[in-house]
Amino acid sequence: MSLIAAERIKLTSIRSPWWCAAFGVVATVGVGSISMAGNEDTGFSGVPSTQLGYGLGMAVVMVMATLAVTTEYSVGMIRTTFLAAPARSSVLLAKTLVVALAAGLVGLLSAFGSWALGLVLMPGRDLALHGPAEWRQVGGVGLVYLVAAVFAVAVGILIRHTAGAVALVLTWALMAESLLAMIPGFESGARWLPFQAAKQFLLSGPPADGAALTEQPWVAMGYFAAVSGGLLAIAIAVAKRRDA
């Protein structure tokens, strides 16, 4: 618990996480409102149409998560941390937990803010949260942000340099997977890209009878979490074997 408290103090005692959190909420709601204004061209309707801004907000919290690691390496504070708590895996897990929970909270605020704005902008649409699918499409944003933050922390631990780590997480999450998904004949393989799986979890409706395993929303979410968790395990193993 002391490690978690220490990481919480580190995260909340500087301005950048607060600014990232605020901008993440504003970006998600703002882009969502623009998407809702041109909703006829998005291909989505109902509750998913209120969450089309989640990608930008996710990018912001991933930057926040990456900075939470790389800033410590850049200023040398990580050496002091590891001297005070030699169990590096425990330190890095505590940091991941604190950052991921913060990201999840930002996701929930963003998602329900976007949904509430949708009720105002699209009063004629059925945006009620009737059942599990609708609750997943809104509340699931918090879970996606949480897991995306784990992914970003892992990249930060592996690369340690802010510019490289931020560039990698943003390029992969926002560009590389979308480009790969556009390759002809790669549609089925694209479902196994982690952030495409997160998109499947958030924006798909109730699974149809006989749907493939990769088309099941919670299977997609589990896969996204497994990839992020596996990457974190690799990152912690590498951190334990190299100099701080």
Coordinates of C-alpha atoms in Angstrom, one line a residue:
M1 CA 0.0 0.0 0.0
S2 CA 2.9 2.4 0.7
L3 CA 4.1 1.9 -2.9
I4 CA 0.7 2.7 -4.2
A5 CA 0.4 5.8 -2.0
A6 CA 3.9 7.0 -3.2
E7 CA 2.9 6.5 -6.9
R8 CA -0.3 8.3 -6.3
I9 CA 1.5 11.3 -4.8
K10 CA 4.0 11.3 -7.7
L11 CA 1.2 11.3 -10.2
T12 CA -1.0 14.0 -8.6
S13 CA 1.7 16.3 -7.3
I14 CA 2.6 17.6 -10.8
R15 CA 0.5 19.5 -13.3
S16 CA 0.9 17.5 -16.5
P17 CA -1.4 14.5 -15.4
W18 CA -4.1 17.0 -14.4
W19 CA -3.8 18.8 -17.7
C20 CA -3.8 15.5 -19.6
A21 CA -6.9 14.3 -17.7
A22 CA -8.8 17.5 -18.4
F23 CA -7.8 17.6 -22.0
G24 CA -8.7 13.9 -22.4
V25 CA -12.2 14.5 -21.2
V26 CA -12.6 17.7 -23.3
A27 CA -11.2 16.0 -26.4
T28 CA -13.4 13.0 -26.1
V29 CA -16.6 15.0 -25.6
G30 CA -15.5 17.6 -28.2
V31 CA -14.7 15.2 -31.0
G32 CA -17.8 13.2 -30.1
S33 CA -20.0 16.3 -30.5
I34 CA -18.5 17.0 -33.9
S35 CA -19.1 13.4 -34.9
M36 CA -22.7 13.5 -33.7
A37 CA -23.2 16.7 -35.6
G38 CA -22.3 14.8 -38.8
N39 CA -23.7 11.6 -37.6
E40 CA -25.2 10.6 -40.9
D41 CA -21.8 10.0 -42.4
T42 CA -20.3 7.9 -39.5
G43 CA -22.0 4.6 -40.1
F44 CA -23.0 4.4 -36.5
S45 CA -26.3 5.0 -34.8
G46 CA -27.7 4.8 -31.3
V47 CA -25.5 4.8 -28.3
P48 CA -22.2 4.0 -30.2
S49 CA -22.7 7.2 -32.1
T50 CA -22.0 9.2 -28.9
Q51 CA -18.6 7.5 -28.3
L52 CA -16.9 8.2 -31.6
G53 CA -14.5 10.6 -29.9
Y54 CA -13.0 8.0 -27.6
G55 CA -9.9 7.6 -29.8
L56 CA -8.5 11.0 -29.2
G57 CA -9.1 10.9 -25.5
M58 CA -7.5 7.5 -25.4
A59 CA -4.4 9.0 -27.1
V60 CA -4.2 11.7 -24.5
V61 CA -4.3 9.3 -21.5
M62 CA -1.7 7.1 -23.2
V63 CA 0.6 10.1 -23.4
M64 CA -0.1 10.7 -19.7
A65 CA 0.7 7.1 -18.9
T66 CA 3.9 7.2 -20.9
L67 CA 5.0 10.4 -19.3
A68 CA 4.4 8.9 -15.8
V69 CA 7.3 6.5 -16.6
T70 CA 9.6 8.3 -18.9
T71 CA 9.7 11.5 -16.9
E72 CA 11.2 9.5 -13.9
Y73 CA 13.8 8.0 -16.2
S74 CA 14.7 11.4 -17.8
V75 CA 15.3 13.2 -14.5
G76 CA 16.9 10.2 -12.7
M77 CA 14.2 9.9 -10.1
I78 CA 13.7 6.2 -11.0
R79 CA 17.1 5.5 -9.4
T80 CA 16.1 7.0 -6.1
T81 CA 12.8 5.0 -6.3
F82 CA 14.6 1.7 -6.9
L83 CA 17.0 2.4 -4.1
A84 CA 14.2 3.1 -1.7
A85 CA 12.2 0.1 -2.9
P86 CA 14.6 -2.5 -4.5
A87 CA 11.7 -4.8 -5.6
R88 CA 11.4 -3.2 -9.1
S89 CA 8.5 -5.3 -10.1
S90 CA 6.4 -4.1 -7.2
V91 CA 7.3 -0.5 -7.9
L92 CA 6.4 -0.8 -11.5
L93 CA 3.2 -2.7 -10.8
A94 CA 2.1 0.0 -8.3
K95 CA 2.8 2.7 -10.8
T96 CA 0.8 0.8 -13.5
L97 CA -2.1 0.4 -11.1
V98 CA -2.3 4.0 -10.2
V99 CA -1.9 5.3 -13.7
A100 CA -4.4 2.8 -15.1
L101 CA -7.0 3.6 -12.5
A102 CA -6.6 7.3 -13.3
A103 CA -7.0 6.6 -17.0
G104 CA -10.1 4.5 -16.4
L105 CA -11.7 7.4 -14.4
V106 CA -10.9 9.8 -17.2
G107 CA -12.6 7.3 -19.6
L108 CA -15.7 7.0 -17.5
L109 CA -16.1 10.8 -17.2
S110 CA -15.5 11.2 -20.9
A111 CA -17.9 8.5 -22.0
F112 CA -20.8 9.6 -19.8
G113 CA -20.2 13.2 -20.7
S114 CA -20.3 12.3 -24.4
W115 CA -23.5 10.3 -23.9
A116 CA -25.1 13.1 -21.9
L117 CA -24.2 15.5 -24.7
G118 CA -25.7 13.1 -27.2
L119 CA -29.0 13.3 -25.4
V120 CA -29.0 17.0 -25.9
L121 CA -27.7 17.1 -29.5
M122 CA -29.8 14.2 -30.8
P123 CA -33.1 14.3 -28.8
G124 CA -34.9 12.3 -31.5
R125 CA -32.5 9.3 -31.2
D126 CA -33.0 6.4 -28.9
L127 CA -29.9 6.7 -26.7
A128 CA -31.3 5.1 -23.6
L129 CA -29.1 2.5 -21.9
H130 CA -31.6 -0.4 -22.3
G131 CA -29.3 -3.3 -21.6
P132 CA -25.8 -4.8 -21.3
A133 CA -24.8 -3.8 -24.8
E134 CA -25.5 -0.1 -24.3
W135 CA -23.9 -0.1 -20.9
R136 CA -20.8 -1.7 -22.4
Q137 CA -20.7 0.9 -25.2
V138 CA -20.5 3.7 -22.7
G139 CA -19.0 2.3 -19.5
G140 CA -16.6 0.2 -21.6
V141 CA -14.7 3.4 -22.5
G142 CA -13.3 3.5 -19.0
L143 CA -12.1 -0.1 -19.3
V144 CA -10.5 0.6 -22.7
Y145 CA -8.7 3.6 -21.4
L146 CA -7.5 1.6 -18.4
V147 CA -6.0 -1.2 -20.5
A148 CA -4.6 1.3 -23.0
A149 CA -2.8 3.0 -20.1
V150 CA -1.2 -0.3 -19.2
F151 CA 0.0 -0.7 -22.8
A152 CA 1.5 2.8 -22.7
V153 CA 3.2 2.3 -19.3
A154 CA 4.8 -0.9 -20.7
V155 CA 6.1 0.9 -23.8
G156 CA 7.4 3.7 -21.5
I157 CA 9.3 1.2 -19.4
L158 CA 10.8 -0.5 -22.4
I159 CA 11.9 2.6 -24.3
R160 CA 12.5 5.0 -21.3
H161 CA 12.8 8.1 -23.6
T162 CA 9.8 10.4 -23.8
A163 CA 9.9 11.3 -27.5
G164 CA 10.4 7.8 -28.7
A165 CA 7.8 6.2 -26.4
V166 CA 5.1 8.8 -27.1
A167 CA 5.7 8.6 -30.8
L168 CA 5.5 4.8 -30.7
V169 CA 2.2 4.6 -28.7
L170 CA 0.5 7.3 -30.8
T171 CA 1.7 6.0 -34.1
W172 CA 0.6 2.4 -33.3
A173 CA -2.7 3.2 -31.7
L174 CA -3.9 6.0 -34.1
M175 CA -2.3 5.1 -37.4
A176 CA -0.5 1.8 -37.9
E177 CA -3.4 -0.5 -36.9
S178 CA -5.9 1.5 -39.1
L179 CA -3.5 1.3 -42.1
L180 CA -3.0 -2.4 -41.5
A181 CA -6.7 -3.0 -41.3
M182 CA -7.2 -1.4 -44.7
I183 CA -4.9 -4.0 -46.5
P184 CA -7.1 -6.1 -48.8
G185 CA -7.6 -9.6 -47.6
F186 CA -6.4 -8.7 -44.1
E187 CA -9.8 -8.1 -42.6
S188 CA -9.9 -11.2 -40.5
G189 CA -6.3 -10.7 -39.3
A190 CA -7.1 -7.1 -38.3
R191 CA -9.4 -8.3 -35.6
W192 CA -6.3 -9.6 -33.8
L193 CA -4.7 -6.2 -33.6
P194 CA -5.1 -5.0 -30.0
F195 CA -6.6 -1.5 -30.6
Q196 CA -8.9 -2.9 -33.4
A197 CA -10.1 -5.4 -30.8
A198 CA -10.8 -2.5 -28.4
K199 CA -12.8 -0.8 -31.1
Q200 CA -14.7 -4.0 -31.7
F201 CA -15.5 -4.2 -28.0
L202 CA -16.8 -0.6 -27.8
L203 CA -18.7 0.0 -31.0
S204 CA -20.2 -3.4 -31.8
G205 CA -23.7 -4.3 -30.9
P206 CA -24.9 -7.5 -29.2
P207 CA -23.2 -10.5 -30.8
A208 CA -25.2 -12.3 -33.4
D209 CA -26.0 -16.0 -33.1
G210 CA -23.1 -18.0 -34.5
A211 CA -20.7 -15.0 -34.5
A212 CA -17.1 -15.9 -34.8
L213 CA -15.0 -15.8 -31.5
T214 CA -13.2 -12.7 -32.6
E215 CA -16.5 -10.9 -33.1
Q216 CA -17.6 -11.4 -29.5
P217 CA -17.1 -8.1 -27.7
W218 CA -15.9 -9.4 -24.4
V219 CA -13.5 -11.8 -26.1
A220 CA -12.1 -8.9 -28.0
M221 CA -11.7 -7.0 -24.7
G222 CA -10.0 -9.9 -23.0
Y223 CA -7.6 -10.2 -25.9
F224 CA -6.7 -6.5 -25.7
A225 CA -6.1 -6.9 -22.0
A226 CA -4.0 -10.0 -22.5
V227 CA -1.8 -8.2 -25.1
S228 CA -1.3 -5.2 -22.8
G229 CA -0.7 -7.4 -19.7
G230 CA 1.8 -9.5 -21.7
L231 CA 3.7 -6.5 -22.9
L232 CA 3.8 -5.2 -19.3
A233 CA 5.2 -8.5 -18.1
I234 CA 8.0 -8.3 -20.7
A235 CA 8.7 -4.7 -19.8
I236 CA 9.0 -5.5 -16.1
A237 CA 11.3 -8.4 -16.8
V238 CA 13.5 -6.2 -19.0
A239 CA 13.6 -3.4 -16.3
K240 CA 14.7 -5.9 -13.7
R241 CA 17.7 -6.9 -15.8
R242 CA 19.1 -3.6 -16.8
D243 CA 20.6 -0.5 -15.1
A244 CA 18.1 2.2 -14.1

